[in-house]
mmCIF file of C-alpha atoms in Angstrom:
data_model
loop_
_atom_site.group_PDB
_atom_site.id
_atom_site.type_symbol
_atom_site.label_atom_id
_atom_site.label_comp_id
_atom_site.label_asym_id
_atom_site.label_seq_id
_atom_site.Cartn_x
_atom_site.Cartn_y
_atom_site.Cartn_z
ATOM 1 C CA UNK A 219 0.000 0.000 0.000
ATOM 2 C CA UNK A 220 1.077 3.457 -0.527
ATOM 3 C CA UNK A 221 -0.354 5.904 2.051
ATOM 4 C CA UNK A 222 -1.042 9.864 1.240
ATOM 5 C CA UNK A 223 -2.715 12.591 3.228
ATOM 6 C CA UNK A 224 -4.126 14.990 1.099
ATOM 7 C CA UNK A 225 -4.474 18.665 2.052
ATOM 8 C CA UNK A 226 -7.030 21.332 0.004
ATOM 9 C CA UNK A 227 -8.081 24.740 1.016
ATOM 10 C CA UNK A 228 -6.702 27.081 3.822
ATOM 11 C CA UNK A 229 -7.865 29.871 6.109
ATOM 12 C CA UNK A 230 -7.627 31.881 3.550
ATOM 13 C CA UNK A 231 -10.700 30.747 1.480
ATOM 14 C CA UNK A 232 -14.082 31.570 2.256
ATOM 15 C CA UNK A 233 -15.147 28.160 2.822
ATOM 16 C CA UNK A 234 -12.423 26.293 4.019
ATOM 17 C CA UNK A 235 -11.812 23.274 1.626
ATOM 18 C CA UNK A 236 -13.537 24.815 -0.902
ATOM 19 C CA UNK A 237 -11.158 26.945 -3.078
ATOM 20 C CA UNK A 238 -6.890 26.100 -3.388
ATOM 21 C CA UNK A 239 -5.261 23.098 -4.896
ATOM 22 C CA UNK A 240 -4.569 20.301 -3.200
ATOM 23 C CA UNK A 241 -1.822 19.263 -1.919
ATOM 24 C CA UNK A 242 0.189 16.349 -0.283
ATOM 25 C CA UNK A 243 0.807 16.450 3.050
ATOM 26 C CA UNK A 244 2.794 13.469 3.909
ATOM 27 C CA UNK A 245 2.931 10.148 2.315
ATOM 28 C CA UNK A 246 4.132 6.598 3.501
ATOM 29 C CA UNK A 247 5.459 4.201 1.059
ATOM 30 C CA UNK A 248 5.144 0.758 0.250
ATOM 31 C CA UNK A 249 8.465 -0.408 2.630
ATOM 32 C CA UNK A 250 7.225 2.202 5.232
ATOM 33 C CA UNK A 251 9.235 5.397 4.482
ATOM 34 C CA UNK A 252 7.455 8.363 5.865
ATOM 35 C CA UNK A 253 8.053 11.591 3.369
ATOM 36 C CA UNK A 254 6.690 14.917 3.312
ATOM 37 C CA UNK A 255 4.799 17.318 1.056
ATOM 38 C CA UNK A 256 5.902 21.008 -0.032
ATOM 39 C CA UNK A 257 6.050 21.854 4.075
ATOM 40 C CA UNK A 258 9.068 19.928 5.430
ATOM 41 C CA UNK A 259 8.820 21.805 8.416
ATOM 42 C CA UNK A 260 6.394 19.311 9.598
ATOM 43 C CA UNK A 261 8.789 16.534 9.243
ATOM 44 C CA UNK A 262 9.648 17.664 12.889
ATOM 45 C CA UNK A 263 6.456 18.866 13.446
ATOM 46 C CA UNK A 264 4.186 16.013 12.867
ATOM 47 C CA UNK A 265 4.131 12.509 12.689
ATOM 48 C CA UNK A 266 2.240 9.790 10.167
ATOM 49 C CA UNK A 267 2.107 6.038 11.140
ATOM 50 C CA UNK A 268 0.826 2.775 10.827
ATOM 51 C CA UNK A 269 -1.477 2.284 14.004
ATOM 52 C CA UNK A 270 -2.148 -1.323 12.955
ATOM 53 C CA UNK A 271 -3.323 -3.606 9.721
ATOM 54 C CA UNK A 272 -5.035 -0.806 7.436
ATOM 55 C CA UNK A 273 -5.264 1.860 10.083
ATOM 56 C CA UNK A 274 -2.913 5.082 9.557
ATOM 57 C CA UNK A 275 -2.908 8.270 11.293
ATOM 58 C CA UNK A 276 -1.684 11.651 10.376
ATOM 59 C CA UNK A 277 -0.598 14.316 13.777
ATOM 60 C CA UNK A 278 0.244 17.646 13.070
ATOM 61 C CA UNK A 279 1.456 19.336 16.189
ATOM 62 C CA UNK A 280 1.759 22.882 17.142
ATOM 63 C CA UNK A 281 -1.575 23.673 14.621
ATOM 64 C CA UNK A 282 -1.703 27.125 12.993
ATOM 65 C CA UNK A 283 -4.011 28.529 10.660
ATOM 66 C CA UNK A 284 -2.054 27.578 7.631
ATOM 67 C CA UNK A 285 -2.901 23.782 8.681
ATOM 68 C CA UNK A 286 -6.636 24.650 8.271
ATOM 69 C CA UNK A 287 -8.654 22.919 5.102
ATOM 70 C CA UNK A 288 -10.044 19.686 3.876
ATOM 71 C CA UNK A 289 -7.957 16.494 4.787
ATOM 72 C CA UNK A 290 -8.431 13.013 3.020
ATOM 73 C CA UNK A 291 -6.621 9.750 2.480
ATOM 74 C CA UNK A 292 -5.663 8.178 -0.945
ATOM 75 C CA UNK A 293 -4.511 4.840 -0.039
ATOM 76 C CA UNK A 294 -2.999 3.111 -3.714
ATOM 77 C CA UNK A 295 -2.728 -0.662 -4.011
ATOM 78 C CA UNK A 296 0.011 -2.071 -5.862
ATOM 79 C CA UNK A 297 -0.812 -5.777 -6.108
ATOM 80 C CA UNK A 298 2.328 -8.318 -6.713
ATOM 81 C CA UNK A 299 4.489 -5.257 -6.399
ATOM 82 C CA UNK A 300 6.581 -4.522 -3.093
ATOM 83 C CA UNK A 301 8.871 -1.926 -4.134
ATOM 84 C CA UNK A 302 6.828 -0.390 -7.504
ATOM 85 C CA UNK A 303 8.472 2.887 -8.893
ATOM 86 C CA UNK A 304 7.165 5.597 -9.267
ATOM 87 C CA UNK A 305 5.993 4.901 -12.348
ATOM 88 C CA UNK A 306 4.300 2.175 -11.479
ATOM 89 C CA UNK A 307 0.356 2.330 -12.274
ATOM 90 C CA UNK A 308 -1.604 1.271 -9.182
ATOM 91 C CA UNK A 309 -3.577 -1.581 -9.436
ATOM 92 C CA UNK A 310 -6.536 -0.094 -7.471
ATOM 93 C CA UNK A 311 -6.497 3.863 -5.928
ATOM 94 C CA UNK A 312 -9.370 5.035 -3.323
ATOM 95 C CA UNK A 313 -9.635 8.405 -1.707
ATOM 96 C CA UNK A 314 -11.439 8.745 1.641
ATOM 97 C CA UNK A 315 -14.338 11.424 2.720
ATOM 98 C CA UNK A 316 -12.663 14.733 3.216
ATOM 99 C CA UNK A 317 -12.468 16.025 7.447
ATOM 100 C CA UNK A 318 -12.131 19.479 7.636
ATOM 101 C CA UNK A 319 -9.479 20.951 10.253
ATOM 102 C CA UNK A 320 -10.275 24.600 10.922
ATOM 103 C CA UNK A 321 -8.457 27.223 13.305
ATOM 104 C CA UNK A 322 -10.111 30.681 13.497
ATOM 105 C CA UNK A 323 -11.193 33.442 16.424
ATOM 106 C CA UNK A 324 -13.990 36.347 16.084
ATOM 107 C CA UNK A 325 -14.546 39.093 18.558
ATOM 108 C CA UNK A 326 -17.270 41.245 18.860
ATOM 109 C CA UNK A 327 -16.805 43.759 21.493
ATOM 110 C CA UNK A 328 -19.764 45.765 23.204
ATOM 111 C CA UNK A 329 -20.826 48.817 25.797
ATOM 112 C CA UNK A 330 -22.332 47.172 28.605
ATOM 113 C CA UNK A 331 -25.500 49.478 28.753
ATOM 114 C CA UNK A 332 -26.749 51.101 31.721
ATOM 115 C CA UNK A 333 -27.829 55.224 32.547
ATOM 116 C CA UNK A 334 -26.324 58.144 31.112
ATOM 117 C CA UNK A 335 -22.409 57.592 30.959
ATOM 118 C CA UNK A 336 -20.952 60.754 32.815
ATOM 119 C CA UNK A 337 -17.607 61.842 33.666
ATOM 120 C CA UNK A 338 -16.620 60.178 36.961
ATOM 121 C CA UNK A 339 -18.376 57.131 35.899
ATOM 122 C CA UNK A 340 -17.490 53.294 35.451
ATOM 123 C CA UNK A 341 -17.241 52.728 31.371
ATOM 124 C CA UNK A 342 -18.053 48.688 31.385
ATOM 125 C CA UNK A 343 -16.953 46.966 27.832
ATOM 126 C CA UNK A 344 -17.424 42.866 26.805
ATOM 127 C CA UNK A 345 -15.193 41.464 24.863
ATOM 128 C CA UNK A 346 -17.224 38.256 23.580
ATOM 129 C CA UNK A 347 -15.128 35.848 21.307
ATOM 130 C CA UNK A 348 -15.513 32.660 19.261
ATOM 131 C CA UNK A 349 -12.686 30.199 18.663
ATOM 132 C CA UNK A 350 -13.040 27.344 16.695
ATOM 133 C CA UNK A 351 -10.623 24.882 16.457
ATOM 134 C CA UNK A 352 -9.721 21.273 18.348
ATOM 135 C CA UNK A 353 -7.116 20.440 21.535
ATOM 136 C CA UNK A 354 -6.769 22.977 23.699
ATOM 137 C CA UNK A 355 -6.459 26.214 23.495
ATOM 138 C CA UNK A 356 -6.228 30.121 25.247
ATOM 139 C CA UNK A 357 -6.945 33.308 23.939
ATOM 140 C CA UNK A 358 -5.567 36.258 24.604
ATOM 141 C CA UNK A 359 -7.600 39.908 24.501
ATOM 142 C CA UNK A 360 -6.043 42.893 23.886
ATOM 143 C CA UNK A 361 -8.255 46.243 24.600
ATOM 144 C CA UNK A 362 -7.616 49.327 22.029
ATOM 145 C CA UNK A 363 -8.746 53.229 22.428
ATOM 146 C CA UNK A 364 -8.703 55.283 19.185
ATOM 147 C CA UNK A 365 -9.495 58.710 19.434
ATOM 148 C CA UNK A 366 -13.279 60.172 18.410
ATOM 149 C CA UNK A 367 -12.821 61.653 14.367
ATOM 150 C CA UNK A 368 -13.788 64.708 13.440
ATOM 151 C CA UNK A 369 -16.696 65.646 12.067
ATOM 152 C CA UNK A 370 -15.226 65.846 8.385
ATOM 153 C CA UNK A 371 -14.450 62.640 6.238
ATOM 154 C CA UNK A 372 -10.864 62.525 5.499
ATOM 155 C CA UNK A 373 -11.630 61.042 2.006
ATOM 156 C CA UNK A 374 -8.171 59.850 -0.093
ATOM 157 C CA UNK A 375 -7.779 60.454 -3.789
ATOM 158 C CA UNK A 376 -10.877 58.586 -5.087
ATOM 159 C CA UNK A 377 -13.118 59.796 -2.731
ATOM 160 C CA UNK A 378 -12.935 56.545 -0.318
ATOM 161 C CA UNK A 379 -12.944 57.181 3.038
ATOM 162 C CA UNK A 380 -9.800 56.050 4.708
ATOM 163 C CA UNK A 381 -9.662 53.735 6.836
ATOM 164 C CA UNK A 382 -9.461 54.717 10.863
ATOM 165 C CA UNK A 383 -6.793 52.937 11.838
ATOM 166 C CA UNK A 384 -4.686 54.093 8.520
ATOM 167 C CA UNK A 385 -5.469 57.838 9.741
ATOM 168 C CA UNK A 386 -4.640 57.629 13.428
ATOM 169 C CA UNK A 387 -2.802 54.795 15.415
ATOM 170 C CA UNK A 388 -4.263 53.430 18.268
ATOM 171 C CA UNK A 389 -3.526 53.759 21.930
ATOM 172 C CA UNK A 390 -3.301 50.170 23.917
ATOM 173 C CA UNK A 391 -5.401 50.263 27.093
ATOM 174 C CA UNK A 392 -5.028 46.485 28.763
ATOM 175 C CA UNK A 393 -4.136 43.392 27.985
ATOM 176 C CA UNK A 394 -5.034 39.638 29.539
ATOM 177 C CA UNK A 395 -2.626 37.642 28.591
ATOM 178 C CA UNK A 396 -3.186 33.806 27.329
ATOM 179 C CA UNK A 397 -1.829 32.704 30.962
ATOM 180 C CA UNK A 398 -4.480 35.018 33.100
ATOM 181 C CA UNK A 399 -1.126 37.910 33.760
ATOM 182 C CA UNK A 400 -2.833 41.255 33.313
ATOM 183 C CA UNK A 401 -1.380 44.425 31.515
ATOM 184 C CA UNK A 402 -3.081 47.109 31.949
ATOM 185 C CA UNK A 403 -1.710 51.170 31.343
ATOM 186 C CA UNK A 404 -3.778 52.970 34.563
ATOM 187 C CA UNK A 405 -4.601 52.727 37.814
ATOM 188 C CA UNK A 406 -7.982 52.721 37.447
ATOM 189 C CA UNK A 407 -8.155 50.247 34.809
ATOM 190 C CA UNK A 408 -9.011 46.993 35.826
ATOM 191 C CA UNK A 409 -9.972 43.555 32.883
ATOM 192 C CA UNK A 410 -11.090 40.229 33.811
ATOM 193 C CA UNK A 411 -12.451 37.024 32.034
ATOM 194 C CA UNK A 412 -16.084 36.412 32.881
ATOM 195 C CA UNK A 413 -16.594 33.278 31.166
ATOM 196 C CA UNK A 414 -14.627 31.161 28.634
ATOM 197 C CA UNK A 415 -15.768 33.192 26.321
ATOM 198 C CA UNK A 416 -16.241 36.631 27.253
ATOM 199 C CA UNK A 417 -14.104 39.331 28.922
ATOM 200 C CA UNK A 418 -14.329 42.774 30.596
ATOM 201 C CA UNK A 419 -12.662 45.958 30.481
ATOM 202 C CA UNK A 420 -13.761 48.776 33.248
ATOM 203 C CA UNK A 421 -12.554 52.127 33.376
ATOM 204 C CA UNK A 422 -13.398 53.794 36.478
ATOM 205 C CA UNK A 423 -13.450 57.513 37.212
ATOM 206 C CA UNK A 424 -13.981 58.076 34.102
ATOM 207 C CA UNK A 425 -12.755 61.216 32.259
ATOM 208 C CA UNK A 426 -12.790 63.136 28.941
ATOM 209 C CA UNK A 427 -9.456 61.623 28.302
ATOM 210 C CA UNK A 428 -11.363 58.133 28.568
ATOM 211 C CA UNK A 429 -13.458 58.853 25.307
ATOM 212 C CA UNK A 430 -12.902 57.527 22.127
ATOM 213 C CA UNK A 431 -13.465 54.466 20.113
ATOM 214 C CA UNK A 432 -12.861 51.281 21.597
ATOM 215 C CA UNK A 433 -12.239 47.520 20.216
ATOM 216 C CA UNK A 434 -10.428 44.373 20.900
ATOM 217 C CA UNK A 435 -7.790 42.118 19.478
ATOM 218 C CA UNK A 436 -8.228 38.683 20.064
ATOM 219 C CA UNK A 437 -5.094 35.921 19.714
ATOM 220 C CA UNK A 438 -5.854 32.771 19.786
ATOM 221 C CA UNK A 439 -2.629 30.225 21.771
ATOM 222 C CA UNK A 440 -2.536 26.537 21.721
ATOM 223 C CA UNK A 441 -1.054 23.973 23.608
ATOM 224 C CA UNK A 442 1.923 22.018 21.645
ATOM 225 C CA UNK A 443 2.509 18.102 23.225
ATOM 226 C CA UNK A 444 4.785 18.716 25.630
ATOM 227 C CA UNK A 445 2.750 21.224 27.539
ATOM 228 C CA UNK A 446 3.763 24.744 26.555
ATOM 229 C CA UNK A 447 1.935 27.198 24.852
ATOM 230 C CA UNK A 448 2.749 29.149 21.266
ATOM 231 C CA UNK A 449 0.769 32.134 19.560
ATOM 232 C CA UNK A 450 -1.062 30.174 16.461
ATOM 233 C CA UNK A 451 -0.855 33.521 15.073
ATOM 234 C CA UNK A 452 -4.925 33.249 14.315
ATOM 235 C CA UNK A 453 -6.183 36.408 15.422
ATOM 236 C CA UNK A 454 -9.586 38.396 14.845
ATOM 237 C CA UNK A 455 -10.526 42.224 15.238
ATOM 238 C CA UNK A 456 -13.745 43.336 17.066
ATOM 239 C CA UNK A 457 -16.374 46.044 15.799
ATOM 240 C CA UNK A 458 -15.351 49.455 17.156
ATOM 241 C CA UNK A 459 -17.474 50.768 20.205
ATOM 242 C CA UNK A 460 -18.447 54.707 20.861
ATOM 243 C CA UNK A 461 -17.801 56.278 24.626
ATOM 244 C CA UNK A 462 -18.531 59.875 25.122
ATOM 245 C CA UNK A 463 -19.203 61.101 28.228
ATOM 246 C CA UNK A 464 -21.146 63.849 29.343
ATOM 247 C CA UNK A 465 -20.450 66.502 31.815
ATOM 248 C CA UNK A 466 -21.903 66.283 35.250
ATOM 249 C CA UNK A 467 -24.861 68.860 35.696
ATOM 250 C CA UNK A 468 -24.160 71.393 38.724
ATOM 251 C CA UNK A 469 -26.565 73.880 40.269
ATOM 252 C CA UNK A 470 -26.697 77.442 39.420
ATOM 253 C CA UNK A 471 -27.705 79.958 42.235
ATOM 254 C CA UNK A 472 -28.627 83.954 40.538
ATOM 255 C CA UNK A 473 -28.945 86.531 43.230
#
């Protein structure tokens, strides 16, 4: 028998699987020599091997998005033949049903709503995030402040607006780290994970300074074989929230 994982599609494609040619990934010949595709840095990465009589399986460790798409078998038989060349015609190839692998994060970040933000106030913001992938994995939020534009477009040559985060750079507010350490920029900043999924920024004493246009970065980390954890360099970019505060009303006395 001559083994071969097959490989089509990335993260790239809109439908994972669907688009991209495929590829092979590894392949294990008739005498049992393991070889690999276009990617030899999975020869130390990864691992294909007979499990027993007409059972093979294909690891890939330390996953990253480039490993996402459409895998399937093609198992050739070369009947009377132990050692056929390579070009030998198989007596007899089958392909297996396709499994799809796929490694990808989205954020959506939100104002938790509540009365009349004011300066002084607590600004409350969810992170909410969606990872899908297998094994297991961390993510890692990242909270970002740009400031409010201006009232006029700034429109480019062709009359598209530009994009906000080409016009002005962003100022980093907090961090969680995959491991639960917390960066955060201020005192009165604090950010905590409220569920696996979902995770909360709060700003307290809130003032003008604190306004702007917020959103976070999610990274997604996995967990390699031996324990430790690497960035799978999946990441994902929340919708962009609005905070303005208003000014606290005070009382006026004539006489």
């Amino acid at each position: 028998l001559l083994v071969q994982w097959m490989k089509r599609g990335s993260v790239s494609s809109d439908v994972v699987g669907t688009r991209g040619v495929e590829v092979e990934v590894a392949r294990m010949s008739p005498d049992g020599i393991v070889s690999w595709g276009d990617d030899l840095s999975r020869a130390s990465g990864g691992s294909l091997e007979k499990v027993s009589e007409g059972k093979y399986s294909l690891k890939l460790f330390s996953a990253r998005p480039a490993d996402s798409g459409v895998y399937r078998c093609v198992v050739s038989v070369y009947a009377g033949r132990k050692n056929p060349s390579p070009s030998t015609p198989a007596t007899l190839t089958q392909r297996s049903e396709g499994v799809a692998v796929n490694l990808k994060t989205k954020a959506v970040a939100r104002l938790s709503r509540g009365p009349l933000l004011k300066r002084g106030s607590t600004i409350t913001l969810i992170c909410n995030t969606t990872v899908t992938t297998t094994g297991p994995v961390q993510v890692q939020v990242q909270w970002l402040r740009w400031p409010i534009p201006e009232p006029v477009i700034t429109r480019n040559s062709g009359g598209v607006p530009l994009d906000l985060e080409a016009v002005t750079q962003p100022k980093p507010i907090a961090t969680l780290m995959y491991n639960g350490v917390a960066n955060i920029n201020h005192s009165e900043i604090s950010i905590d994970r409220l569920s696996a999924n979902s995770y909360r920024l709060r700003i307290h004493m809130a003032t003008e300074e604190d306004q702007g246009l917020y959103g976070c970065h999610a990274e997604v980390w996995g967990q390699d074989p031996h324990g430790g954890w690497y960035d799978t360099g999946a990441r994902s970019v929340s919708n962009l929230v609005t905070v303005y505060l208003y000014a606290r009303g005070k009382s006026l006395i004539l006489s």
